[in-house]
PDB file of N, CA and C in Angstrom:
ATOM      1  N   UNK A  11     101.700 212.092 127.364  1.00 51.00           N
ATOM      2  CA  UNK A  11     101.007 211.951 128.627  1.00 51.00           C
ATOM      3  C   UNK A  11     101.124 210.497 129.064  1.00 51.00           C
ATOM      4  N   UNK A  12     101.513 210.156 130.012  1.00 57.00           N
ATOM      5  CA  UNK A  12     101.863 208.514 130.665  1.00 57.00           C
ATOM      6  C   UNK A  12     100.595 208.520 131.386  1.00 57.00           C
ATOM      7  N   UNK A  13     100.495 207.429 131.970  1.00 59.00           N
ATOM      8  CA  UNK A  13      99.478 206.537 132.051  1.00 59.00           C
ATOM      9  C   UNK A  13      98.987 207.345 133.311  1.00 59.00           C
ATOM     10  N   UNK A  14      99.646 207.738 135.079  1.00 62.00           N
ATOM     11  CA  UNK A  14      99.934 208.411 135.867  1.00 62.00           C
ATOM     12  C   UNK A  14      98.959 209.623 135.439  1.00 62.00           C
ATOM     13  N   UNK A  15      99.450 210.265 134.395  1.00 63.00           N
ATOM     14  CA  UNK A  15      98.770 211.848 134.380  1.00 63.00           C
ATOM     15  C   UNK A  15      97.296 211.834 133.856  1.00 63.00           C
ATOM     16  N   UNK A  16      97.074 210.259 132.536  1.00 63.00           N
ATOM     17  CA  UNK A  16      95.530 210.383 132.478  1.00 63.00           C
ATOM     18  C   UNK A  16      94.648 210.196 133.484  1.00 63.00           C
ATOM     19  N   UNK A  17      95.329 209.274 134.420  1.00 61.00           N
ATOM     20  CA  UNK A  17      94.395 208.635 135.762  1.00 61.00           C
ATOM     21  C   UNK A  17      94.687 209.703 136.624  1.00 61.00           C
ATOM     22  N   UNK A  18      94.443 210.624 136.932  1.00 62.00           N
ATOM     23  CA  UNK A  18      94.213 211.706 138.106  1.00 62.00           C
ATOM     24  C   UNK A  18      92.923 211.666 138.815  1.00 62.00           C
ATOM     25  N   UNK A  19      92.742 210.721 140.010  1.00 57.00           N
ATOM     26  CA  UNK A  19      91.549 210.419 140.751  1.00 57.00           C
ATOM     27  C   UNK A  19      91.375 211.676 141.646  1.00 57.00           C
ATOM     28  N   UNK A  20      91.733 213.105 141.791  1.00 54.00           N
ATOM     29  CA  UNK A  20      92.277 214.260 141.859  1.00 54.00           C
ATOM     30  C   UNK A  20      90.552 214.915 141.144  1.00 54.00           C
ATOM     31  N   UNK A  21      90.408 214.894 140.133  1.00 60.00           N
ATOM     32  CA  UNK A  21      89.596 214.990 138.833  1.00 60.00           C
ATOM     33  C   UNK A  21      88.283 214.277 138.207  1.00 60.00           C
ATOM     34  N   UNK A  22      88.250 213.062 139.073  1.00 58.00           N
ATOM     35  CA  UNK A  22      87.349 212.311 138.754  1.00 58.00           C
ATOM     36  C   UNK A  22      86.128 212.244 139.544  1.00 58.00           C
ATOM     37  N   UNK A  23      84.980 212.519 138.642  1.00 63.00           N
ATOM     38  CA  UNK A  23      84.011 213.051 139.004  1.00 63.00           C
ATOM     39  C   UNK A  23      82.899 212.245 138.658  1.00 63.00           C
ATOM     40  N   UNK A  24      82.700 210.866 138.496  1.00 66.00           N
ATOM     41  CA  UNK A  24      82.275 210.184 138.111  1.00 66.00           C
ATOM     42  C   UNK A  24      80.384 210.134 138.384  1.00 66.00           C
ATOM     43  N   UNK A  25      80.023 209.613 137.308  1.00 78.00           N
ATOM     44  CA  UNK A  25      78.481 209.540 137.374  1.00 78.00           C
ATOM     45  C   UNK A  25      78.111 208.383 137.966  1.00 78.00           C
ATOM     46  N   UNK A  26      79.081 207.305 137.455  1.00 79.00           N
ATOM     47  CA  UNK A  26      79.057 205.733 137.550  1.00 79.00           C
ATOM     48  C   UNK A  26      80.901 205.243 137.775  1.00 79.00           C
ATOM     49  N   UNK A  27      81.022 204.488 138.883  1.00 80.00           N
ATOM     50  CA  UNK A  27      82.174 204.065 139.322  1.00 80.00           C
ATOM     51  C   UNK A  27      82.095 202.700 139.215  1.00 80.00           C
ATOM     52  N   UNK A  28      82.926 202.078 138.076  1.00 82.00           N
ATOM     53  CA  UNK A  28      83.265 200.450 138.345  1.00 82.00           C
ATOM     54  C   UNK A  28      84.097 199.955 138.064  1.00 82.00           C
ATOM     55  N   UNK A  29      84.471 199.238 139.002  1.00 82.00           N
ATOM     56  CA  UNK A  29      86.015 198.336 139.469  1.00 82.00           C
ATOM     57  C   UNK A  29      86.306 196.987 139.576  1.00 82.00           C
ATOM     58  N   UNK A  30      86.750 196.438 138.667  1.00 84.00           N
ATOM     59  CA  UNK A  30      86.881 195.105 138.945  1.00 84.00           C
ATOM     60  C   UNK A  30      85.626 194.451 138.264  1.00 84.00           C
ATOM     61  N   UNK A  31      85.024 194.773 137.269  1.00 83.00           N
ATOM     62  CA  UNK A  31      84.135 194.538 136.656  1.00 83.00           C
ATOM     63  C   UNK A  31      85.135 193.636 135.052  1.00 83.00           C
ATOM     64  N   UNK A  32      83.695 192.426 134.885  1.00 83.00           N
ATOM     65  CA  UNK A  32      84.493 191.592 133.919  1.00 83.00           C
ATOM     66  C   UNK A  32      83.445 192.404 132.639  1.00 83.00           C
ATOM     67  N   UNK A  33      84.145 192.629 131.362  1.00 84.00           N
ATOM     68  CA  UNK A  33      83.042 193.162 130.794  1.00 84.00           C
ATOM     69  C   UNK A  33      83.160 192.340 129.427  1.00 84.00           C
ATOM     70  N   UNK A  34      83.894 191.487 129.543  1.00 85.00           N
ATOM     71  CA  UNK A  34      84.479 190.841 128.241  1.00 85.00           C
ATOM     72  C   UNK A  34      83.264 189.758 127.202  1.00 85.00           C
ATOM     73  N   UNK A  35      83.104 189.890 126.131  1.00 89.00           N
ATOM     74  CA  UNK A  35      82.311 189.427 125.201  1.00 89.00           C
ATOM     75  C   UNK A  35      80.625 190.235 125.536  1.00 89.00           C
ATOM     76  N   UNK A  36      81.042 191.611 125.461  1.00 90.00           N
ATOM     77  CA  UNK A  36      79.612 192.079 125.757  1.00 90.00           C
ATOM     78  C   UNK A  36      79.324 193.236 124.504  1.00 90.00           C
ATOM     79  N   UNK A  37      78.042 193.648 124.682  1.00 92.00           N
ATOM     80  CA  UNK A  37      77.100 194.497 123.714  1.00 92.00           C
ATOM     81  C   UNK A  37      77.134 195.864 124.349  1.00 92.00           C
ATOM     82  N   UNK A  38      77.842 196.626 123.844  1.00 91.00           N
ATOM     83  CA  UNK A  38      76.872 198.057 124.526  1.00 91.00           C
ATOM     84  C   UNK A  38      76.480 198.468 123.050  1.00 91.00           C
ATOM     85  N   UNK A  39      75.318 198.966 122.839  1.00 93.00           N
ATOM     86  CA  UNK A  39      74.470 199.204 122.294  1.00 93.00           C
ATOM     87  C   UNK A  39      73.765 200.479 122.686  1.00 93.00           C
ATOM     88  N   UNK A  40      73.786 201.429 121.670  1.00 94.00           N
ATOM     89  CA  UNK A  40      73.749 203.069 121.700  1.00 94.00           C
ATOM     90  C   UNK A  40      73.680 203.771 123.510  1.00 94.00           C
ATOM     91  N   UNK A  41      74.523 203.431 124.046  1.00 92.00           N
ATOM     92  CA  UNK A  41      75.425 203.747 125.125  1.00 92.00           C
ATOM     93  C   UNK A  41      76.309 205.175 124.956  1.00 92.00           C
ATOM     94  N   UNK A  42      76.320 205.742 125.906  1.00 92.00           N
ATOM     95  CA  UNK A  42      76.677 207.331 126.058  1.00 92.00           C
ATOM     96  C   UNK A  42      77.910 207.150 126.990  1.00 92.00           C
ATOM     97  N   UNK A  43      79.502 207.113 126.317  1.00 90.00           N
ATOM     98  CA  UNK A  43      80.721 207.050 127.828  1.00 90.00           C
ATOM     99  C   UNK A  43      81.165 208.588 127.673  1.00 90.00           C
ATOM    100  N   UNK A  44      80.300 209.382 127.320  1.00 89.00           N
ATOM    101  CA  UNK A  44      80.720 210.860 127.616  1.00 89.00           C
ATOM    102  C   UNK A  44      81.681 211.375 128.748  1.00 89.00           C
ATOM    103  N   UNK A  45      82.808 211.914 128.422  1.00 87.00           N
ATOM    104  CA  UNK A  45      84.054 211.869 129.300  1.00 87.00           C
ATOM    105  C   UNK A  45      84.375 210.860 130.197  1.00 87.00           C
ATOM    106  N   UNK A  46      84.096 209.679 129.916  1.00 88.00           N
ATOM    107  CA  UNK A  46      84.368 208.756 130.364  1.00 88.00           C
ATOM    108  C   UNK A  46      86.243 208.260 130.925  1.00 88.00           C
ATOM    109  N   UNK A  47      86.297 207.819 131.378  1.00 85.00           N
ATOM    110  CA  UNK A  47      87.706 207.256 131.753  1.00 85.00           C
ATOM    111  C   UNK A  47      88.054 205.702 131.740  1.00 85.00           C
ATOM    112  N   UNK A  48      87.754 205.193 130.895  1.00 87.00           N
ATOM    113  CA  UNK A  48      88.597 203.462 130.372  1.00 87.00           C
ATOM    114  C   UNK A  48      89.890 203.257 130.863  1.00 87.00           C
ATOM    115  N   UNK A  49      90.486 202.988 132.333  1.00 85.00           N
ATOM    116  CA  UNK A  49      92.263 202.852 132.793  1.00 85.00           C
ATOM    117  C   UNK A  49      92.368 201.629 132.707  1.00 85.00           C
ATOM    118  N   UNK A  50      93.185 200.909 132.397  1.00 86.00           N
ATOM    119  CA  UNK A  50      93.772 199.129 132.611  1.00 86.00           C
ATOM    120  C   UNK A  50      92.394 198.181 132.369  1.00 86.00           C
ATOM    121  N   UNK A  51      91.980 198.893 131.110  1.00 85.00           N
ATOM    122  CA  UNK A  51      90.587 198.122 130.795  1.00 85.00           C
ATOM    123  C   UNK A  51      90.585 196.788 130.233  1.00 85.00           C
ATOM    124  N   UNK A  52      89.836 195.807 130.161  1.00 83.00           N
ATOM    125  CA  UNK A  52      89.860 194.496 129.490  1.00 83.00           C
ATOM    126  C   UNK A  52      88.449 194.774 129.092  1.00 83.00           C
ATOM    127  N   UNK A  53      88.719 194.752 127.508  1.00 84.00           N
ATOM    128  CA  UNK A  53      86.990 195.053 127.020  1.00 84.00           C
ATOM    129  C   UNK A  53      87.411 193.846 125.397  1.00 84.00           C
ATOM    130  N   UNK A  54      88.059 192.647 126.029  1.00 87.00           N
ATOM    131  CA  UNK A  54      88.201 191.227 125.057  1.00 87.00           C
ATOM    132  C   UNK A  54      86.626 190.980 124.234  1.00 87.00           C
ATOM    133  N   UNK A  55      86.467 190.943 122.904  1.00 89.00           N
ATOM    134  CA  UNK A  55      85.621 190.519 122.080  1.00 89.00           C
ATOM    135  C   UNK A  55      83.953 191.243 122.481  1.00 89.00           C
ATOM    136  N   UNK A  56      84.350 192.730 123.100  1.00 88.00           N
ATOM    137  CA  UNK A  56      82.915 193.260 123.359  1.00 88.00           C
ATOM    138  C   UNK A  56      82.544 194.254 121.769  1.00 88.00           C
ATOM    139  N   UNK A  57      81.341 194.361 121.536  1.00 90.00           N
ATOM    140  CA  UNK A  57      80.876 195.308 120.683  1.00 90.00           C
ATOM    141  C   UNK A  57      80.216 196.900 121.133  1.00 90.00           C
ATOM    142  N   UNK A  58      80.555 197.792 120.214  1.00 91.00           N
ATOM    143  CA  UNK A  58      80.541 199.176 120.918  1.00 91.00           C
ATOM    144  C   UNK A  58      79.563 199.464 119.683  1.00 91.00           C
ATOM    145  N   UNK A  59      78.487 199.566 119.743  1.00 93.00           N
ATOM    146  CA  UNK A  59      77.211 200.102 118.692  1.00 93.00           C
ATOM    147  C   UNK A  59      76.417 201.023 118.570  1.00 93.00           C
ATOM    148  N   UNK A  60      76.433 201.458 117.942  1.00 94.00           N
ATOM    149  CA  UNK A  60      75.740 203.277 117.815  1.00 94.00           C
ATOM    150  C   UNK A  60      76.367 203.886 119.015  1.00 94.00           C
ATOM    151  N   UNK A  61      77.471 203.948 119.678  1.00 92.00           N
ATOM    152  CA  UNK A  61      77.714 204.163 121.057  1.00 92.00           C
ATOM    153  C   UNK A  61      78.173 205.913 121.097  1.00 92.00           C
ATOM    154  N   UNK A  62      78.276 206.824 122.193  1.00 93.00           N
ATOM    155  CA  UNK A  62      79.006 207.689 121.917  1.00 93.00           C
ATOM    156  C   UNK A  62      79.909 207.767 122.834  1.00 93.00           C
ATOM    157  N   UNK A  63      81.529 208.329 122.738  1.00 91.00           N
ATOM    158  CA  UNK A  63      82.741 208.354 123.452  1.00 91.00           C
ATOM    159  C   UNK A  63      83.114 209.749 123.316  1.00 91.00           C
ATOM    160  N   UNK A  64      82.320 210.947 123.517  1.00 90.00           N
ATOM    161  CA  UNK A  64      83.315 212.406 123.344  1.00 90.00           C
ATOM    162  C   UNK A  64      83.664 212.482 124.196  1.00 90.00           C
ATOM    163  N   UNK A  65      85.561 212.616 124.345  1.00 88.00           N
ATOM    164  CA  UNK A  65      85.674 213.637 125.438  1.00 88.00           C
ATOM    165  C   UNK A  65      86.245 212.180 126.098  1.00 88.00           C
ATOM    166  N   UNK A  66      86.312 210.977 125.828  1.00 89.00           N
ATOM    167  CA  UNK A  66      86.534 209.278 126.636  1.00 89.00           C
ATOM    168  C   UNK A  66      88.210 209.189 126.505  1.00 89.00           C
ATOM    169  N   UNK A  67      88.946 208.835 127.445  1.00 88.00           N
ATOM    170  CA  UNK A  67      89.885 209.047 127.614  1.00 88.00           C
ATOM    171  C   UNK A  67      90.258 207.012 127.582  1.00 88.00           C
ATOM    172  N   UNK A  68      90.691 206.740 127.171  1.00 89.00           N
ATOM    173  CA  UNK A  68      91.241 205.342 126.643  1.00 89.00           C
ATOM    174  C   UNK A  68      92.916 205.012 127.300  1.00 89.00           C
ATOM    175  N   UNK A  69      93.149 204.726 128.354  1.00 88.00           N
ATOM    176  CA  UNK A  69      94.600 205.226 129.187  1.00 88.00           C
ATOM    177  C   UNK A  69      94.979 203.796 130.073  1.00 88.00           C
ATOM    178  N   UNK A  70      95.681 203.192 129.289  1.00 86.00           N
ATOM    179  CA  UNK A  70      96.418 201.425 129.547  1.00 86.00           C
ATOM    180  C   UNK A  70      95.374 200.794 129.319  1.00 86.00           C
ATOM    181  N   UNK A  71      94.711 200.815 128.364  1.00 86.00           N
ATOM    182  CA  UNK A  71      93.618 199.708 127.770  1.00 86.00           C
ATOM    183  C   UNK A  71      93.973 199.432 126.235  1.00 86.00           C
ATOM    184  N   UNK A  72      94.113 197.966 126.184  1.00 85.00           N
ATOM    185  CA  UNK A  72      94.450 197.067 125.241  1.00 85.00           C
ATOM    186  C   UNK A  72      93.384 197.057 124.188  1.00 85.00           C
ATOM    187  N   UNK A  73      93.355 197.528 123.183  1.00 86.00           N
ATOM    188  CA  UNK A  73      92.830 197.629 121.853  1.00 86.00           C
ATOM    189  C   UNK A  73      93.055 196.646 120.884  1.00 86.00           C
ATOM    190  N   UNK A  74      93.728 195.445 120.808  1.00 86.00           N
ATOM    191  CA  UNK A  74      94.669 194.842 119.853  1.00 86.00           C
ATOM    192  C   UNK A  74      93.447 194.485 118.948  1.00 86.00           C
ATOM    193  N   UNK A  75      93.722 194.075 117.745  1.00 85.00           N
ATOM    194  CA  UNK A  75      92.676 193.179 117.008  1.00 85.00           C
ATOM    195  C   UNK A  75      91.215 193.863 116.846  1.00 85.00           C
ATOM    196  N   UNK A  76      91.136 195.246 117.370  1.00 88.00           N
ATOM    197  CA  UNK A  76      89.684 195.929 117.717  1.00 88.00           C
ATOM    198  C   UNK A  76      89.586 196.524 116.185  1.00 88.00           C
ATOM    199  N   UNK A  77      88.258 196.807 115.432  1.00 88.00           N
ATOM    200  CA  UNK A  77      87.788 197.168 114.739  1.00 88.00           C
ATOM    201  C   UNK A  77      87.124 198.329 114.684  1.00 88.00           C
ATOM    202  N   UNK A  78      87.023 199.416 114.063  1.00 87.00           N
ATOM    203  CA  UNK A  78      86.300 200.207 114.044  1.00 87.00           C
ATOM    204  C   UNK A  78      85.536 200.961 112.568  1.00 87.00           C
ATOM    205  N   UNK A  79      84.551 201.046 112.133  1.00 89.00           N
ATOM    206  CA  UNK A  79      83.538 201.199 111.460  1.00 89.00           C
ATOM    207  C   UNK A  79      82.689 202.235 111.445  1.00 89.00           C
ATOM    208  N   UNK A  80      82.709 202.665 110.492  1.00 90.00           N
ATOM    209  CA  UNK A  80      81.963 203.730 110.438  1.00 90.00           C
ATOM    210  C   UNK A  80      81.753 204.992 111.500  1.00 90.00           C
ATOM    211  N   UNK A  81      82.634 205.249 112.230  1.00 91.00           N
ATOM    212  CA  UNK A  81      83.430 205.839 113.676  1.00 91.00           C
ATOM    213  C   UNK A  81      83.860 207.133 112.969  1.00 91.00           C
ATOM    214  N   UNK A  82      83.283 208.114 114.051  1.00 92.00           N
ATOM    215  CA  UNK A  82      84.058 209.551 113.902  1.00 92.00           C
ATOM    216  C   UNK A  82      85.780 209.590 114.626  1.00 92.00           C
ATOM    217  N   UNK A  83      86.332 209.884 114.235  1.00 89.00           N
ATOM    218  CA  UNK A  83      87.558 210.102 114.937  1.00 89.00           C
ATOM    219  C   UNK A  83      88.206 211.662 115.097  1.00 89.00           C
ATOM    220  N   UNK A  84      86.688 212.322 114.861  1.00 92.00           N
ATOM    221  CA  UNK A  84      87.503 213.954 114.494  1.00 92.00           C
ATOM    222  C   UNK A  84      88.394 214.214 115.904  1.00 92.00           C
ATOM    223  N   UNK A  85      89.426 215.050 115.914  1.00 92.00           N
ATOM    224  CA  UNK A  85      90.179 215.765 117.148  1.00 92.00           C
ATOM    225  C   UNK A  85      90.779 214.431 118.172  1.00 92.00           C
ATOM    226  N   UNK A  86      90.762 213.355 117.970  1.00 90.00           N
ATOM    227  CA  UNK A  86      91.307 212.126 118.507  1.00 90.00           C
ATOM    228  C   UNK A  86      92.925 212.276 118.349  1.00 90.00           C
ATOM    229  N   UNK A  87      93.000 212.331 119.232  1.00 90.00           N
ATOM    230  CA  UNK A  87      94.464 212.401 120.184  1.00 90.00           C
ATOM    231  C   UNK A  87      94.645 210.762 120.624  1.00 90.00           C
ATOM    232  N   UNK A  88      96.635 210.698 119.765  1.00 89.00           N
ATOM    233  CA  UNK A  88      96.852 209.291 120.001  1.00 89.00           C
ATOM    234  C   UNK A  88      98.475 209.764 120.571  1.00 89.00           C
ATOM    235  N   UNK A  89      98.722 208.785 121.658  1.00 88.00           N
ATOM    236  CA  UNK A  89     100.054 209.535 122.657  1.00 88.00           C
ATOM    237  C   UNK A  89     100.520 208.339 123.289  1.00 88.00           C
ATOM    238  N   UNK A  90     102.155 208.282 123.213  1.00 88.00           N
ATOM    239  CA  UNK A  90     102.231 207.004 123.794  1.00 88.00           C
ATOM    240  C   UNK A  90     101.892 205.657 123.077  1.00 88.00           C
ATOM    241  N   UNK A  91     101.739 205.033 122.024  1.00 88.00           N
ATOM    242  CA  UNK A  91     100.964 203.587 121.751  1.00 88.00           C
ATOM    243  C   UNK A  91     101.754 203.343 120.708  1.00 88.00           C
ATOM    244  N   UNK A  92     101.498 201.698 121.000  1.00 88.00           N
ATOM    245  CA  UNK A  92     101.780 200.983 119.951  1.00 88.00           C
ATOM    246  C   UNK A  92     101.313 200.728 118.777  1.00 88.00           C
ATOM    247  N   UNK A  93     101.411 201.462 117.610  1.00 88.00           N
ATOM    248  CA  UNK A  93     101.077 201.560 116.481  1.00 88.00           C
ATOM    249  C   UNK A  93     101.142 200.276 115.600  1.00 88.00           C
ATOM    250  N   UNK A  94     102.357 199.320 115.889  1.00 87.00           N
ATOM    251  CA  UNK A  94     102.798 198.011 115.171  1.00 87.00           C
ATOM    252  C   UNK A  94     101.588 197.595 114.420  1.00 87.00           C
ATOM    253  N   UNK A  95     100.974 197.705 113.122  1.00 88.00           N
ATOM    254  CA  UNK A  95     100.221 197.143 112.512  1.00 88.00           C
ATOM    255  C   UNK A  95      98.837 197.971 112.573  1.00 88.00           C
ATOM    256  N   UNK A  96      99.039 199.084 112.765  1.00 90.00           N
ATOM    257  CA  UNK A  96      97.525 200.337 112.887  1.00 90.00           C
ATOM    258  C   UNK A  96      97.093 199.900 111.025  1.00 90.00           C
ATOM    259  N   UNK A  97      95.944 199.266 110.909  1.00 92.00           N
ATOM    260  CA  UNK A  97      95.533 199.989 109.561  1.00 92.00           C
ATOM    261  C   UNK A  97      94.115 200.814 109.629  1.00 92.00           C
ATOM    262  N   UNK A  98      94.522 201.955 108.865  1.00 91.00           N
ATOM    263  CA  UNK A  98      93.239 202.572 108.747  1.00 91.00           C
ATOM    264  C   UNK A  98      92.644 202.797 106.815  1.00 91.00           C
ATOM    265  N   UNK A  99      91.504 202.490 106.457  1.00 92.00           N
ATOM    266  CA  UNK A  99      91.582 202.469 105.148  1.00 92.00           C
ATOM    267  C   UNK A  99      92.514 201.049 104.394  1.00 92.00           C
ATOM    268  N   UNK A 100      92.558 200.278 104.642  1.00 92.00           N
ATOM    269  CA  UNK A 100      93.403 199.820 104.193  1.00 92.00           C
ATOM    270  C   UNK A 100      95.088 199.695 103.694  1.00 92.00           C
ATOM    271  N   UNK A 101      94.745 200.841 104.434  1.00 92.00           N
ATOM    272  CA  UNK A 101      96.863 201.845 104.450  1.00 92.00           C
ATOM    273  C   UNK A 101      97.592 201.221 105.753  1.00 92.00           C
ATOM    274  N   UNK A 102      98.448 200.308 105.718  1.00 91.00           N
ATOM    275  CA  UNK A 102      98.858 200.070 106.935  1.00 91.00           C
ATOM    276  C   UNK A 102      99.875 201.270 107.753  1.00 91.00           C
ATOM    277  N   UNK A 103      99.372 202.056 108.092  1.00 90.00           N
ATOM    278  CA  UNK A 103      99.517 202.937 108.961  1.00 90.00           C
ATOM    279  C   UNK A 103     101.287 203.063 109.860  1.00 90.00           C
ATOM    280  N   UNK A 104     100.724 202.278 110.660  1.00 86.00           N
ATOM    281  CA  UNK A 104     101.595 201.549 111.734  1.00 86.00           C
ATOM    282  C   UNK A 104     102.948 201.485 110.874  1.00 86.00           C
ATOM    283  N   UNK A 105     103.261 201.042 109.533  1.00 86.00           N
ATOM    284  CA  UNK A 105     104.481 200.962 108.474  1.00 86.00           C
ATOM    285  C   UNK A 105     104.968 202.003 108.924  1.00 86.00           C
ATOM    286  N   UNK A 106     104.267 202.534 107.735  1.00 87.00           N
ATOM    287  CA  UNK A 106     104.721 204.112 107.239  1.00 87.00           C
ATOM    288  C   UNK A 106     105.498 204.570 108.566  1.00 87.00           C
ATOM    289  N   UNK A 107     104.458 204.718 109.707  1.00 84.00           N
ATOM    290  CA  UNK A 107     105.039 205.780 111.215  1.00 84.00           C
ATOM    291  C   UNK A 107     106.680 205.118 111.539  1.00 84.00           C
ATOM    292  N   UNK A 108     106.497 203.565 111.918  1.00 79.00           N
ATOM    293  CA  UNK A 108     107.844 203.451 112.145  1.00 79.00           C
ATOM    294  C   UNK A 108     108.590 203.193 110.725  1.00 79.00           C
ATOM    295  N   UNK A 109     108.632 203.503 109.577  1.00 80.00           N
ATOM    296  CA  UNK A 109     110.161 203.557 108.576  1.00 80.00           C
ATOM    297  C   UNK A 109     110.232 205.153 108.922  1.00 80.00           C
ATOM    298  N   UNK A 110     108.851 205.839 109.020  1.00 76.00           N
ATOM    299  CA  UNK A 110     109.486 207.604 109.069  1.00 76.00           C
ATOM    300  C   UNK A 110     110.568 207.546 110.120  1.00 76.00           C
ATOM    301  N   UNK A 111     110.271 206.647 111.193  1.00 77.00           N
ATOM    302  CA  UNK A 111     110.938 206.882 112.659  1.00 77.00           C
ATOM    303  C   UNK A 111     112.386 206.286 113.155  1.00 77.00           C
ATOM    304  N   UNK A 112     112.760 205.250 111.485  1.00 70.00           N
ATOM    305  CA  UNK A 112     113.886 204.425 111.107  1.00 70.00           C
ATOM    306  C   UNK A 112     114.098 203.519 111.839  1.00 70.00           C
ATOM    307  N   UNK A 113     112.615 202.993 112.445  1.00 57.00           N
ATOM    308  CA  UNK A 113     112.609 201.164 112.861  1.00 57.00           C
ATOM    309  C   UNK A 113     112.503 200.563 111.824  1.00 57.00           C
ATOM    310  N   UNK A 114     113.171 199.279 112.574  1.00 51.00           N
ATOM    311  CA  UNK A 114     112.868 198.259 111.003  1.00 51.00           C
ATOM    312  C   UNK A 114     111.545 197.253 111.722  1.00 51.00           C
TER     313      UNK A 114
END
């Protein structure tokens, strides 16, 4: 799915609409983004705490360096991304996918 087919403003039915919002070095704190839509997000050095995301669609937003803890990931769908250095568990992830895929 490319970037185009997650953003379908076609579909969007929003509770709360915001644009152009700086959200960088912030707290959300047991926060609900229930089917939420994150597109061309900048969310630099924010914390996501007791938060919930079912159903949150994550579509050209930069993750690099992000942490996650104690996080459900059941039925999480990953499409499109740069894996380069995914660790989960301490398994570097990201390896394994590209030697299966015969990058060096």
């Amino acid at each position: 799915m490319g970037l185009d087919q997650a953003v379908d403003s076609a579909t969007l039915t929003p509770n709360m609409y915001v644009t152009n919002a700086d959200v960088r070095q912030s707290t959300w704190h047991e926060s609900a983004f229930l089917g939420s839509l994150f597109a061309e997000s900048a969310l630099d050095d924010s914390q996501f705490l007791y938060g919930k995301a079912q159903r949150t669609t994550f579509a050209g937003t930069v993750l690099d360096g992000s942490r996650l803890v104690g996080c459900s990931l059941r039925d999480v769908v990953i499409e499109n991304c740069d894996l380069r250095g995914l660790i989960i568990d301490g398994v570097r992830i990201g390896d394994l996918i590209a030697r299966g895929e015969g990058a060096h």
